[in-house]
Amino acid sequence: MSATLPGDPPGGRRAMAVWGIGVSVYFVAVIFRTSLGVAGLDAADRFHVNASALSTFSILQLLVYAGMQIPVGLLVDRLGTKKVLTIGVVLFTAGQLGFAFSPSYGMALASRALLGCGDAMTFISVLRLGSRWFPARRGPMVAQFAGLVGMAGNLVSTLVLARLLHGIGWTAAFAGSAVAGVIVLVLLLLFLKDHPEGHEPEPFPHQGAAYVRRQIAASWREPGTRLGLWVHFTTQFPAMVFLLLWGMPYLVEAQGLSRAVAGELLTLVVLSNMLIGLVYGQVVARHHEARLPLALGTVGATALMWAVTLAYPGDHAPMWLLVVLCMVLGACGPASMIGFDFARPANPPERQGTASGITNMGGFVASMTTLFAIGVLLDATGNNYRIALSAVFVLQALGISQILRLRKRAIRRERERLVVSRVETVHVPV
């Protein structure tokens, strides 16, 4: 599986430079995406909304993001990375600016939807860019490193944007951050290329709706694509829900911590994610059979720590337990990247964008569903976080059942493809 395939791009310094531009776009997109996580309480005060209405910000953003994944995958396969990333940067920068100046709840919602639309175009494009510039054996590390850079963007939100928000105010903080979108747009337009010379993709006929149906159907028929979706679904959302919206209110309102201490714990989730991402990437690149154990082990550890924290007797959990919870939540992002390591080998190059889009829907659908459920349960129970946050277990149980159902078929199919690939490699003419 790790052998270099015929036609593999060479990688190297130029590949790192070009891919770095794409990753910088994703970095900025994540800053904008997670900016609401440190501004949730401020948003509730600014727009005079309750928990359900507050969760609608993130739900709408994720709804747009998840709904755009397959269309974006198709666009990347058809138009290439540079065009799709350019559209994405323009949209998420406009969304961030709109959020800065929104005078009403409705305008703010529209701005977050626009941001989510642009954000949706970044990660799949970055994965496609990596597959065009680096050898296939580098796939797991490329995906994990992209996720790591994304978490660095989350770190900027929790450390920098949170301080700006409480220092210079709502409008200045969000409008000022939008400058980063302009910078990466200039870099993208000037320096990014879809692929190295001599590695142009073969022309592929596009026939309107028929092409779209074929791409989606062919990707979905592969059990590896479906397994990738459910791995992403089950692993990503607990940390996403915690960082994107409900972590800060839970730590401040339910655990009695100051905003400063709560921010430090959110930062710990991000730092843990970055460290674990490096480890998971190395392990999966060297030991492909470790993918499922890592994914399922992460789900189990997350469920255990979530349960222990919620069930802890007394009004507040001890700090050491919250620290361990946040460290374990840091494994969710790297584990979700494993989903792409099932979808990638299951699909040929001309379907990589579509398959990645299907996979990437998983975690964001789960996050969107859980964000909504927690908001509704908080309003229904008078802000009982123990009951509301227990919604996580329902989604985890659903995801695990699907992973166990698909795993044998997906792995068997992958092994069959590997045998065929090796035979073709042996018979490549020289």
C-alpha positions as MATLAB code, in Angstrom:
seq = 'MSATLPGDPPGGRRAMAVWGIGVSVYFVAVIFRTSLGVAGLDAADRFHVNASALSTFSILQLLVYAGMQIPVGLLVDRLGTKKVLTIGVVLFTAGQLGFAFSPSYGMALASRALLGCGDAMTFISVLRLGSRWFPARRGPMVAQFAGLVGMAGNLVSTLVLARLLHGIGWTAAFAGSAVAGVIVLVLLLLFLKDHPEGHEPEPFPHQGAAYVRRQIAASWREPGTRLGLWVHFTTQFPAMVFLLLWGMPYLVEAQGLSRAVAGELLTLVVLSNMLIGLVYGQVVARHHEARLPLALGTVGATALMWAVTLAYPGDHAPMWLLVVLCMVLGACGPASMIGFDFARPANPPERQGTASGITNMGGFVASMTTLFAIGVLLDATGNNYRIALSAVFVLQALGISQILRLRKRAIRRERERLVVSRVETVHVPV';
ca = [
       0.000    0.000    0.000;
       2.879    2.337    0.637;
       4.724    1.577   -2.599;
       5.153    4.353   -5.115;
       2.678    3.889   -7.967;
       3.340    4.589  -11.667;
       2.798    8.266  -12.422;
       3.159    9.345   -8.795;
       4.180   13.007   -8.441;
       7.672   13.453   -6.998;
       6.929   15.750   -4.049;
       9.886   17.838   -2.939;
      10.388   21.472   -1.936;
       8.246   22.961   -4.674;
       5.397   20.661   -3.736;
       5.717   21.804   -0.123;
       5.666   25.463   -1.183;
       2.600   25.142   -3.406;
       0.745   22.914   -0.960;
       1.656   25.325    1.828;
      -0.330   28.051    0.074;
      -3.368   25.800   -0.077;
      -2.976   24.876    3.570;
      -2.717   28.555    4.523;
      -6.164   29.073    2.980;
      -7.515   26.237    5.120;
      -5.771   27.737    8.168;
      -7.616   31.033    7.716;
     -10.910   29.253    7.015;
     -10.659   27.406   10.340;
      -9.951   30.667   12.202;
     -13.152   32.099   10.768;
     -15.115   28.864   11.319;
     -14.194   28.563   14.989;
     -14.350   32.264   15.822;
     -17.878   31.828   17.158;
     -16.608   29.272   19.678;
     -14.872   32.006   21.689;
     -17.635   34.528   21.030;
     -20.690   32.437   21.886;
     -21.567   34.224   25.114;
     -20.850   37.616   23.505;
     -23.093   36.701   20.569;
     -25.929   35.764   22.923;
     -25.670   39.187   24.582;
     -25.202   41.124   21.332;
     -28.203   39.603   19.556;
     -30.319   38.887   22.682;
     -30.879   35.182   21.930;
     -31.298   31.996   23.997;
     -29.378   28.709   23.760;
     -31.406   27.296   20.861;
     -31.040   30.462   18.813;
     -27.339   30.642   19.632;
     -26.818   27.075   18.450;
     -28.538   28.006   15.183;
     -25.449   30.041   14.217;
     -23.238   26.967   14.219;
     -25.970   24.631   12.961;
     -26.635   26.771    9.899;
     -22.931   27.155    9.229;
     -22.413   23.383    9.455;
     -25.596   22.662    7.492;
     -24.252   24.724    4.607;
     -20.804   23.162    5.017;
     -22.127   19.592    5.016;
     -24.561   20.243    2.183;
     -21.774   21.655    0.025;
     -19.382   18.716    0.400;
     -20.519   16.612   -2.551;
     -21.019   19.621   -4.877;
     -17.575   20.899   -3.891;
     -16.033   17.482   -4.485;
     -17.552   17.430   -7.955;
     -16.326   20.972   -8.621;
     -12.785   20.098   -7.535;
     -12.770   17.050   -9.821;
     -14.033   19.170  -12.706;
     -12.540   22.666  -12.280;
      -9.366   21.978  -10.301;
      -8.135   23.202   -6.940;
      -7.171   26.804   -7.689;
     -10.550   27.910   -9.016;
     -12.498   26.299   -6.190;
     -10.180   27.681   -3.490;
     -10.451   31.163   -4.992;
     -14.240   31.067   -4.791;
     -14.000   29.737   -1.239;
     -11.701   32.521   -0.008;
     -13.935   35.232   -1.452;
     -17.024   33.741    0.194;
     -15.636   33.069    3.675;
     -13.926   36.469    3.829;
     -17.188   38.182    2.867;
     -18.960   36.115    5.512;
     -16.517   37.138    8.236;
     -16.838   40.803    7.287;
     -20.616   40.529    7.246;
     -20.602   38.958   10.706;
     -18.486   41.841   12.005;
     -20.996   44.471   10.908;
     -24.275   42.568   11.330;
     -26.797   44.751   13.174;
     -29.311   41.948   13.701;
     -29.609   38.228   14.374;
     -30.924   37.560   10.850;
     -28.025   39.365    9.174;
     -25.562   37.512   11.373;
     -27.138   34.178   10.409;
     -26.827   35.009    6.715;
     -23.161   35.930    7.220;
     -22.387   32.627    8.950;
     -24.104   30.751    6.119;
     -21.932   32.568    3.578;
     -18.863   31.784    5.667;
     -19.840   28.115    5.849;
     -20.223   27.990    2.066;
     -16.715   29.322    1.512;
     -15.236   27.189    4.277;
     -16.734   24.093    2.635;
     -14.515   24.602   -0.396;
     -11.193   24.497    1.436;
     -10.408   21.131    2.993;
     -11.376   18.903    0.058;
      -9.382   21.189   -2.227;
      -6.341   20.899    0.035;
      -6.614   17.093    0.059;
      -6.854   17.077   -3.735;
      -3.859   19.422   -3.990;
      -1.831   17.082   -1.796;
      -2.708   14.056   -3.922;
      -1.592   15.955   -7.058;
       1.765   17.102   -5.657;
       2.878   14.229   -3.356;
       3.311   10.455   -3.830;
       0.407    8.252   -2.715;
       2.432    6.839    0.175;
       2.491   10.309    1.727;
      -1.320   10.478    1.770;
      -1.884    9.770    5.495;
       0.768   12.267    6.612;
      -0.459   14.920    4.183;
      -4.028   14.589    5.490;
      -2.945   14.620    9.132;
      -0.702   17.624    8.610;
      -3.560   19.498    6.944;
      -5.697   18.724    9.975;
      -2.878   19.882   12.248;
      -2.654   23.231   10.452;
      -6.412   23.556   10.774;
      -6.134   23.079   14.508;
      -3.459   25.750   14.571;
      -6.147   28.025   13.140;
      -8.385   26.974   16.000;
      -5.569   27.874   18.367;
      -5.444   31.378   16.901;
      -9.163   31.704   17.598;
      -8.858   30.648   21.219;
      -5.714   32.658   21.993;
      -5.680   35.695   19.710;
      -9.218   36.366   18.567;
     -10.653   35.861   22.055;
      -8.328   38.551   23.438;
      -9.040   40.907   20.562;
     -12.754   40.416   21.080;
     -12.592   41.524   24.685;
      -9.962   44.170   24.003;
     -11.045   46.097   20.909;
     -14.638   44.919   20.603;
     -16.807   42.797   18.324;
     -16.694   44.765   15.078;
     -12.986   45.581   15.110;
     -11.985   42.019   16.044;
     -14.016   40.264   13.339;
     -13.369   42.872   10.642;
      -9.646   42.911   11.431;
      -9.417   39.133   11.171;
     -10.951   39.316    7.664;
      -7.676   40.883    6.434;
      -6.133   37.401    6.634;
      -8.576   36.276    3.948;
      -7.382   39.011    1.600;
      -3.735   38.027    2.158;
      -4.232   34.336    1.350;
      -6.327   35.261   -1.692;
      -3.395   37.224   -3.142;
      -0.957   34.353   -2.467;
      -3.368   31.888   -4.018;
      -3.862   33.869   -7.201;
      -0.151   34.538   -7.680;
       1.540   31.268   -6.798;
      -0.774   28.233   -6.532;
      -0.792   25.604   -9.309;
      -3.114   22.602   -9.511;
      -0.375   20.076  -10.347;
       3.341   19.842  -11.260;
       4.471   19.869  -14.888;
       4.199   16.476  -16.505;
       1.519   15.266  -14.093;
      -1.564   16.741  -15.679;
      -4.650   14.602  -15.070;
      -6.024   12.761  -18.073;
      -8.967   14.562  -19.673;
     -12.211   13.136  -18.378;
     -15.515   13.639  -20.218;
     -18.100   15.654  -18.296;
     -21.670   15.176  -19.396;
     -23.802   17.343  -17.139;
     -26.202   15.639  -14.768;
     -25.223   12.187  -16.031;
     -21.612   12.823  -15.005;
     -22.695   14.004  -11.559;
     -24.831   10.935  -10.982;
     -22.068    8.594  -12.122;
     -19.454   10.230   -9.905;
     -21.616   10.115   -6.798;
     -22.975    6.620   -7.438;
     -19.558    5.136   -8.222;
     -18.007    6.687   -5.112;
     -20.885    5.592   -2.872;
     -20.800    2.008   -4.167;
     -17.325    1.615   -2.749;
     -17.598    0.315    0.833;
     -14.374    2.172    1.630;
     -16.086    5.492    0.916;
     -19.006    4.640    3.194;
     -16.694    3.359    5.918;
     -14.676    6.571    5.652;
     -17.862    8.612    6.084;
     -18.892    6.734    9.236;
     -15.401    6.875   10.741;
     -15.415   10.635   10.190;
     -18.982   10.855   11.545;
     -18.197    8.994   14.767;
     -14.815   10.445   15.652;
     -14.920   14.143   14.825;
     -18.061   15.609   16.346;
     -17.450   15.524   20.148;
     -14.458   17.863   19.883;
     -16.127   19.919   17.146;
     -19.201   20.525   19.315;
     -16.992   21.384   22.286;
     -14.745   23.803   20.390;
     -17.252   25.286   17.991;
     -19.866   26.368   20.514;
     -20.726   24.517   23.711;
     -17.324   24.069   25.381;
     -17.038   27.642   26.645;
     -20.615   27.877   28.026;
     -20.288   24.441   29.653;
     -17.005   25.253   31.371;
     -18.171   28.707   32.513;
     -21.829   28.106   33.385;
     -21.828   24.444   34.446;
     -18.307   24.121   35.868;
     -17.987   27.602   37.354;
     -14.692   28.458   35.661;
     -13.643   31.915   34.556;
     -13.526   32.664   30.854;
      -9.738   32.801   31.014;
      -9.438   29.314   32.507;
     -12.094   27.947   30.135;
     -10.136   29.408   27.224;
      -6.994   27.666   28.452;
      -8.834   24.334   28.490;
     -10.091   24.898   24.951;
      -6.507   25.667   23.987;
      -5.468   22.367   25.556;
      -7.861   20.528   23.238;
      -6.193   22.192   20.264;
      -2.640   21.512   21.463;
      -3.498   17.884   22.190;
      -5.002   17.596   18.726;
      -1.837   18.892   17.078;
       0.427   16.520   19.020;
      -1.777   13.456   18.531;
      -2.172   14.304   14.843;
       1.558   13.915   14.302;
       1.522   10.548   16.074;
      -1.536    9.198   14.251;
      -0.139   10.276   10.884;
       3.126    8.407   11.454;
       1.370    5.291   12.763;
      -1.126    5.069    9.892;
       1.548    5.756    7.240;
       3.685    2.897    8.563;
       0.982    0.486    9.750;
      -2.139    0.682    7.611;
      -3.864   -2.010    9.635;
      -3.843    0.321   12.661;
      -6.526    2.576   11.141;
      -9.611    0.949   12.659;
      -8.073    0.250   16.089;
      -7.025    3.895   16.331;
     -10.443    5.158   15.266;
     -12.446    2.858   17.541;
     -10.030    3.362   20.426;
     -10.486    7.122   20.134;
     -14.272    6.781   20.180;
     -14.097    4.542   23.247;
     -11.763    6.852   25.151;
     -13.888    9.894   24.272;
     -17.114    8.222   25.391;
     -15.508    7.077   28.639;
     -14.136   10.482   29.616;
     -17.327   12.254   28.553;
     -19.380    9.878   30.724;
     -17.086   10.162   33.743;
     -17.102   13.968   33.570;
     -20.881   14.263   33.217;
     -21.563   11.678   35.921;
     -19.079   13.083   38.442;
     -20.870   13.649   41.777;
     -21.094   17.186   43.044;
     -21.680   20.478   41.323;
     -18.317   20.727   39.569;
     -15.865   18.199   38.183;
     -12.287   18.540   39.486;
      -9.793   20.355   37.312;
      -7.688   17.252   36.686;
     -10.697   15.487   35.178;
     -11.485   18.422   32.891;
      -7.846   18.476   31.796;
      -7.922   14.758   30.929;
     -11.230   15.216   29.079;
      -9.770   18.002   26.969;
      -6.637   16.005   26.208;
      -8.730   13.038   25.048;
     -10.964   15.292   22.950;
      -7.788   16.344   21.177;
      -7.641   12.889   19.555;
     -10.989   13.352   17.789;
      -9.674   15.461   14.909;
      -6.729   13.180   14.039;
      -8.994   10.127   14.272;
     -11.447   11.706   11.832;
      -8.647   12.043    9.258;
      -8.465    8.245    9.207;
     -11.783    8.289    7.375;
     -10.024    9.717    4.313;
      -7.481    6.886    4.501;
     -10.346    4.463    3.815;
     -11.948    6.548    1.047;
      -8.715    7.454   -0.772;
      -7.544    3.948   -1.807;
     -11.134    2.940   -2.633;
     -11.437    5.465   -5.486;
      -9.421    6.332   -8.628;
      -7.875    9.827   -9.031;
     -10.791   11.218  -11.047;
     -13.156   10.520   -8.117;
     -10.950   11.679   -5.229;
     -12.736   14.993   -4.768;
     -16.199   13.428   -4.812;
     -15.193   10.619   -2.431;
     -13.520   13.079   -0.053;
     -16.661   15.221   -0.117;
     -18.837   12.271    0.853;
     -16.451   11.336    3.658;
     -16.155   14.881    4.945;
     -19.936   15.146    5.301;
     -19.903   12.606    8.121;
     -18.425   14.546   11.013;
     -20.179   17.774   10.111;
     -23.610   16.135    9.904;
     -22.964   14.594   13.317;
     -21.748   17.937   14.702;
     -24.745   19.802   13.309;
     -27.181   17.263   14.751;
     -25.525   17.325   18.167;
     -25.292   21.122   18.310;
     -29.028   21.335   17.666;
     -29.888   18.583   20.156;
     -27.820   20.184   22.924;
     -29.413   23.593   22.374;
     -32.928   22.166   22.460;
     -32.187   20.044   25.548;
     -30.629   22.991   27.392;
     -33.757   25.087   26.841;
     -36.058   22.170   27.721;
     -34.223   21.262   30.946;
     -33.384   24.731   32.265;
     -29.701   24.560   31.246;
     -29.033   21.068   32.585;
     -25.727   20.370   30.840;
     -25.496   16.785   32.085;
     -28.645   15.818   30.229;
     -27.976   17.978   27.180;
     -24.395   16.835   26.574;
     -25.460   13.194   26.845;
     -26.753   13.542   23.273;
     -23.177   12.707   22.238;
     -23.622    9.050   23.202;
     -26.532    8.525   20.803;
     -24.500    9.638   17.774;
     -21.488    7.597   18.864;
     -23.587    4.443   19.171;
     -25.039    4.953   15.685;
     -21.617    5.524   14.170;
     -19.986    2.507   15.805;
     -22.767    0.218   14.568;
     -22.166    1.354   10.982;
     -18.376    1.042   11.245;
     -18.679   -2.538   12.491;
     -21.167   -3.331    9.706;
     -18.937   -2.052    6.881;
     -15.417   -2.790    8.042;
     -14.971   -6.307    6.614;
     -16.311   -5.461    3.164;
     -14.232   -2.299    2.920;
     -10.981   -3.961    3.952;
     -11.571   -6.951    1.655;
     -12.244   -4.650   -1.309;
      -9.136   -2.604   -0.504;
      -6.966   -5.712   -0.485;
      -8.359   -6.733   -3.871;
      -7.479   -3.309   -5.286;
      -3.972   -3.551   -3.818;
      -3.356   -6.881   -5.562;
      -4.498   -5.438   -8.898;
      -2.325   -2.344   -8.384;
       0.754   -4.454   -7.707;
       0.147   -6.551  -10.802;
      -0.195   -3.425  -12.941;
       2.982   -1.989  -11.403;
       4.947   -5.134  -12.308;
       3.736   -4.905  -15.935;
       4.336   -1.191  -16.459;
       6.352   -0.808  -19.715;
       9.784    0.783  -19.420;
];
